[in-house]
Structure formats: structure tokens, C-alpha cells
């Protein structure tokens, strides 16, 4: 019988590239050649491309900010497992990944929506340090300090990958009255200060500083562009983007909605089918009103080669939904996780309009972020 190690190397690489990251971490101990293979950049990239095809299971990072009890945010790693039940989805808690963050408790103020390809980017408002970590590989790395950040600053982070290069952008308050923007690229030794000229008045600067101090913003990374959606007041929002390739900030126009905003409306920023999506959710008593879903179209390319403004298209309206509080995240193209008013989690199918209950969680959920278990290194 032919030994496994006698298989052609091309076949070995192909088989291994379809396995879960946890298995590959164990297989690094098989032999030196497998260790070198699994650590190699080409294999990591190939495995990453295959990840979404491996299984219907989806891994999530859930956050409870503790606003009800004024405690530090609770963080929970979960995987959704489908077992053929049309009325129920199952959450499997992955306690093995949580201790990594417990080692860095000062990073409890979470900019944890800031993640890309399995790597989380965290900021400490105590030490002003930025921490990168991959919970799957258990790797952690502190980025260099910056002289542009003072003792009174808070920060907004963006983290993404473009053309194989990973970048972190940090927008910090300076003495509470202005902003300074910096970019760090993997493989370099320092931050670079860049221009941020998207604000039009001192009033907007004040509003944005106040929103960043209160953490009243949402974040998403979509196709190499990082987006921040700020709630400046109960009726005013602002969106800013950062293009990781061109290293430019832009102001993003929000949908011109004809519907009345005569009652409370919350906005949820999501990534859907590799596009940016906004879900407007009017709430009232025990039933959430009809939810409007707007999707950003691809940008047009102008004659000078630069990308033109992007537009929004109203994709659909669904609801009203009884007993639902707000959307959390898409875990499939047609399945949306939503938080119920009883603080549980349900899954809503956009096409069938069917709700599926989920296994009970140990704590309420304020935000949910889907992530991939990758072998991507933080170095």
C-alpha cells in the first residue's frame, strides 16, 4: 500500500487547503515539510480562498457592550451549525478562543468590528496601543507607538487588505478639538500621517469628536474600503470611507429616502454579498416596523481613471416583524441574524420571510460580526 507521504505534493497541497484551520495547526507537527507548507504565504492564501466553500457553518464574534449593567463588554465566539432543522439554528460556543482576549483586558473598549481575514484589530484607550491578534492561531502583536497620539485622544480604527497588503488606519482626536489620521502597513516600522479633509466645518469636527468619544458609530470593511457610519443626533448621520489602496478619505452620501422619519429609526450598517448595505429599522412597541434595505452600487470609473461617486439602490422592504428588536448581521446571502425583544437571537430569511429561533445564549447580544478562521499571520 502506498504511504500518505508518497502522494504527489500537488495532491497533498490541494487536500490540505480544504481542511479547517484548527486541523492544519495540528498537522504542522506531522513533519518539517508540512510545517513549512502550512506556514507558507501561498498556501495560506489558497486556504483562505477555499474557506467559504468548506462548510455551511459560520463563525461569529458576538459583543454585549454592557450598557444595561455598565460593565465591560462581554465577548463571545460562536459558530452557527445547521443540522437540517427548518425551524431552528444552533449556536456552538467556542470557549477555547476567548482566553486570548482575556490576556489583554485593557482592550475591553472594543473596536472589534475592526477585523479582516481572521485578524482582529484592537485599541486600548489606556495605553494608546494597537493590538493585532488572530484567535485561531493564537498570535498577537503590538504595533509601534505613534508620536501623533496624545494622552487625551481616542481613536477610530480601520483594518483591511488590498492587493495582498494589510493596512491599519487610525483616526485620533488631538486635544479633543481636531483629528489626525495615520496609516500603518504590514512590513513597515512606523505610522505615516496622512491628510483627512472630509469635514466641512468646525461644527462637524466637534460632532464627529463627540460621536467617537461616545462610540456612537458603526464600522464595516467592504472590498478594500473601510466605512464608518456616525450617529450625530437622533435624526442626523454621516458616513466616511477610507480607500485602503489609494489611502484617501471620502465622504459618502447616504440614501435619499422618501419615507417619513416621523418616529424613531435606527440604522444598521452591514456587508451583504460583497456590497455595503444599510438597514433602516423603525421601531414601535412590540413590533418593529417595515425594514428598508439599501445596497451600495459599484462605483463608476471616470475618464481620468478615478472612481466616481457610488449610489444607493433600495433592494427591498420586509416586515413588520413581531417581537424583533434590530438586525445583527448577515450570515448567509438570504439569512439575517436579528435580536429579539426578549434578548434572544433569531434568523430571518429574506426570501421566504420565515423566522428561525436560535439556541439560547449566555448573555444578550448588541452586535455580531462574522469572521473567518484563517492561518493569516499578524506579522
PDB file of N, CA, C and O in Angstrom, residues 42 55 60 64 72-73 95 119 124 147 190 224 239 245 249 307 323 330 340 353-354:
ATOM      1  N   UNK A  42       1.824  31.297   0.117  1.00  0.00           N
ATOM      2  CA  UNK A  42       0.985  30.825  -0.988  1.00  0.00           C
ATOM      3  C   UNK A  42      -0.089  29.864  -0.489  1.00  0.00           C
ATOM      4  O   UNK A  42      -1.247  29.923  -0.925  1.00  0.00           O
ATOM      5  N   UNK A  55     -17.643  24.686   4.355  1.00  0.00           N
ATOM      6  CA  UNK A  55     -18.792  24.264   5.135  1.00  0.00           C
ATOM      7  C   UNK A  55     -19.830  25.358   5.169  1.00  0.00           C
ATOM      8  O   UNK A  55     -19.528  26.532   4.937  1.00  0.00           O
ATOM      9  N   UNK A  60     -18.903  33.439  14.307  1.00  0.00           N
ATOM     10  CA  UNK A  60     -19.278  34.795  14.665  1.00  0.00           C
ATOM     11  C   UNK A  60     -18.560  35.236  15.930  1.00  0.00           C
ATOM     12  O   UNK A  60     -18.193  34.427  16.781  1.00  0.00           O
ATOM     13  N   UNK A  64     -21.557  42.014  23.731  1.00  0.00           N
ATOM     14  CA  UNK A  64     -22.521  42.687  24.594  1.00  0.00           C
ATOM     15  C   UNK A  64     -21.770  43.827  25.262  1.00  0.00           C
ATOM     16  O   UNK A  64     -20.870  43.614  26.069  1.00  0.00           O
ATOM     17  N   UNK A  72     -17.868  46.029  31.670  1.00  0.00           N
ATOM     18  CA  UNK A  72     -17.049  45.911  30.473  1.00  0.00           C
ATOM     19  C   UNK A  72     -17.753  45.027  29.449  1.00  0.00           C
ATOM     20  O   UNK A  72     -18.513  44.146  29.811  1.00  0.00           O
ATOM     21  N   UNK A  73     -17.461  45.250  28.188  1.00  0.00           N
ATOM     22  CA  UNK A  73     -18.122  44.436  27.155  1.00  0.00           C
ATOM     23  C   UNK A  73     -17.790  42.958  27.296  1.00  0.00           C
ATOM     24  O   UNK A  73     -16.663  42.584  27.598  1.00  0.00           O
ATOM     25  N   UNK A  95     -15.366  28.374  23.652  1.00  0.00           N
ATOM     26  CA  UNK A  95     -14.679  28.969  24.790  1.00  0.00           C
ATOM     27  C   UNK A  95     -13.167  28.975  24.618  1.00  0.00           C
ATOM     28  O   UNK A  95     -12.461  29.747  25.253  1.00  0.00           O
ATOM     29  N   UNK A 119      -8.169  38.269  11.422  1.00  0.00           N
ATOM     30  CA  UNK A 119      -7.351  39.059  12.345  1.00  0.00           C
ATOM     31  C   UNK A 119      -8.209  40.166  12.937  1.00  0.00           C
ATOM     32  O   UNK A 119      -8.904  40.879  12.224  1.00  0.00           O
ATOM     33  N   UNK A 124      -6.375  50.213  22.741  1.00  0.00           N
ATOM     34  CA  UNK A 124      -6.501  50.498  24.169  1.00  0.00           C
ATOM     35  C   UNK A 124      -6.566  51.999  24.373  1.00  0.00           C
ATOM     36  O   UNK A 124      -5.628  52.724  24.004  1.00  0.00           O
ATOM     37  N   UNK A 147       3.829  59.111  17.733  1.00  0.00           N
ATOM     38  CA  UNK A 147       4.020  60.404  18.407  1.00  0.00           C
ATOM     39  C   UNK A 147       2.843  61.340  18.178  1.00  0.00           C
ATOM     40  O   UNK A 147       2.725  62.374  18.837  1.00  0.00           O
ATOM     41  N   UNK A 190       6.774  51.950  11.122  1.00  0.00           N
ATOM     42  CA  UNK A 190       6.202  53.145  11.735  1.00  0.00           C
ATOM     43  C   UNK A 190       4.896  53.532  11.054  1.00  0.00           C
ATOM     44  O   UNK A 190       4.567  53.045   9.973  1.00  0.00           O
ATOM     45  N   UNK A 224     -11.898  46.318   0.245  1.00  0.00           N
ATOM     46  CA  UNK A 224     -10.750  47.204   0.353  1.00  0.00           C
ATOM     47  C   UNK A 224     -11.059  48.620   0.778  1.00  0.00           C
ATOM     48  O   UNK A 224     -10.165  49.473   0.792  1.00  0.00           O
ATOM     49  N   UNK A 239     -21.499  59.411   6.940  1.00  0.00           N
ATOM     50  CA  UNK A 239     -20.657  58.270   6.599  1.00  0.00           C
ATOM     51  C   UNK A 239     -19.355  58.764   5.971  1.00  0.00           C
ATOM     52  O   UNK A 239     -19.357  59.628   5.095  1.00  0.00           O
ATOM     53  N   UNK A 245      -6.410  51.253  -0.817  1.00  0.00           N
ATOM     54  CA  UNK A 245      -5.479  51.271  -1.940  1.00  0.00           C
ATOM     55  C   UNK A 245      -4.964  52.684  -2.196  1.00  0.00           C
ATOM     56  O   UNK A 245      -3.754  52.917  -2.235  1.00  0.00           O
ATOM     57  N   UNK A 249      -9.477  59.477   2.245  1.00  0.00           N
ATOM     58  CA  UNK A 249     -10.767  59.554   2.920  1.00  0.00           C
ATOM     59  C   UNK A 249     -11.776  60.184   1.969  1.00  0.00           C
ATOM     60  O   UNK A 249     -11.451  61.083   1.187  1.00  0.00           O
ATOM     61  N   UNK A 307     -12.229  56.684  -9.358  1.00  0.00           N
ATOM     62  CA  UNK A 307     -13.574  56.169  -9.124  1.00  0.00           C
ATOM     63  C   UNK A 307     -14.531  57.306  -8.824  1.00  0.00           C
ATOM     64  O   UNK A 307     -14.204  58.230  -8.069  1.00  0.00           O
ATOM     65  N   UNK A 323     -41.961  41.117  17.744  1.00  0.00           N
ATOM     66  CA  UNK A 323     -41.016  40.653  18.750  1.00  0.00           C
ATOM     67  C   UNK A 323     -39.555  40.799  18.363  1.00  0.00           C
ATOM     68  O   UNK A 323     -38.679  40.251  19.031  1.00  0.00           O
ATOM     69  N   UNK A 330     -25.657  39.604   8.569  1.00  0.00           N
ATOM     70  CA  UNK A 330     -25.966  38.557   7.594  1.00  0.00           C
ATOM     71  C   UNK A 330     -24.997  37.395   7.807  1.00  0.00           C
ATOM     72  O   UNK A 330     -23.789  37.592   7.892  1.00  0.00           O
ATOM     73  N   UNK A 340     -33.997  39.624  19.181  1.00  0.00           N
ATOM     74  CA  UNK A 340     -35.400  39.698  19.578  1.00  0.00           C
ATOM     75  C   UNK A 340     -35.549  40.587  20.806  1.00  0.00           C
ATOM     76  O   UNK A 340     -34.587  40.874  21.521  1.00  0.00           O
ATOM     77  N   UNK A 353     -39.277  34.819   4.127  1.00  0.00           N
ATOM     78  CA  UNK A 353     -39.819  35.631   5.215  1.00  0.00           C
ATOM     79  C   UNK A 353     -40.099  34.789   6.461  1.00  0.00           C
ATOM     80  O   UNK A 353     -40.973  35.113   7.265  1.00  0.00           O
ATOM     81  N   UNK A 354     -39.327  33.720   6.615  1.00  0.00           N
ATOM     82  CA  UNK A 354     -39.512  32.834   7.757  1.00  0.00           C
ATOM     83  C   UNK A 354     -38.487  33.137   8.828  1.00  0.00           C
ATOM     84  O   UNK A 354     -37.318  33.366   8.547  1.00  0.00           O
TER      85      UNK A 354
END
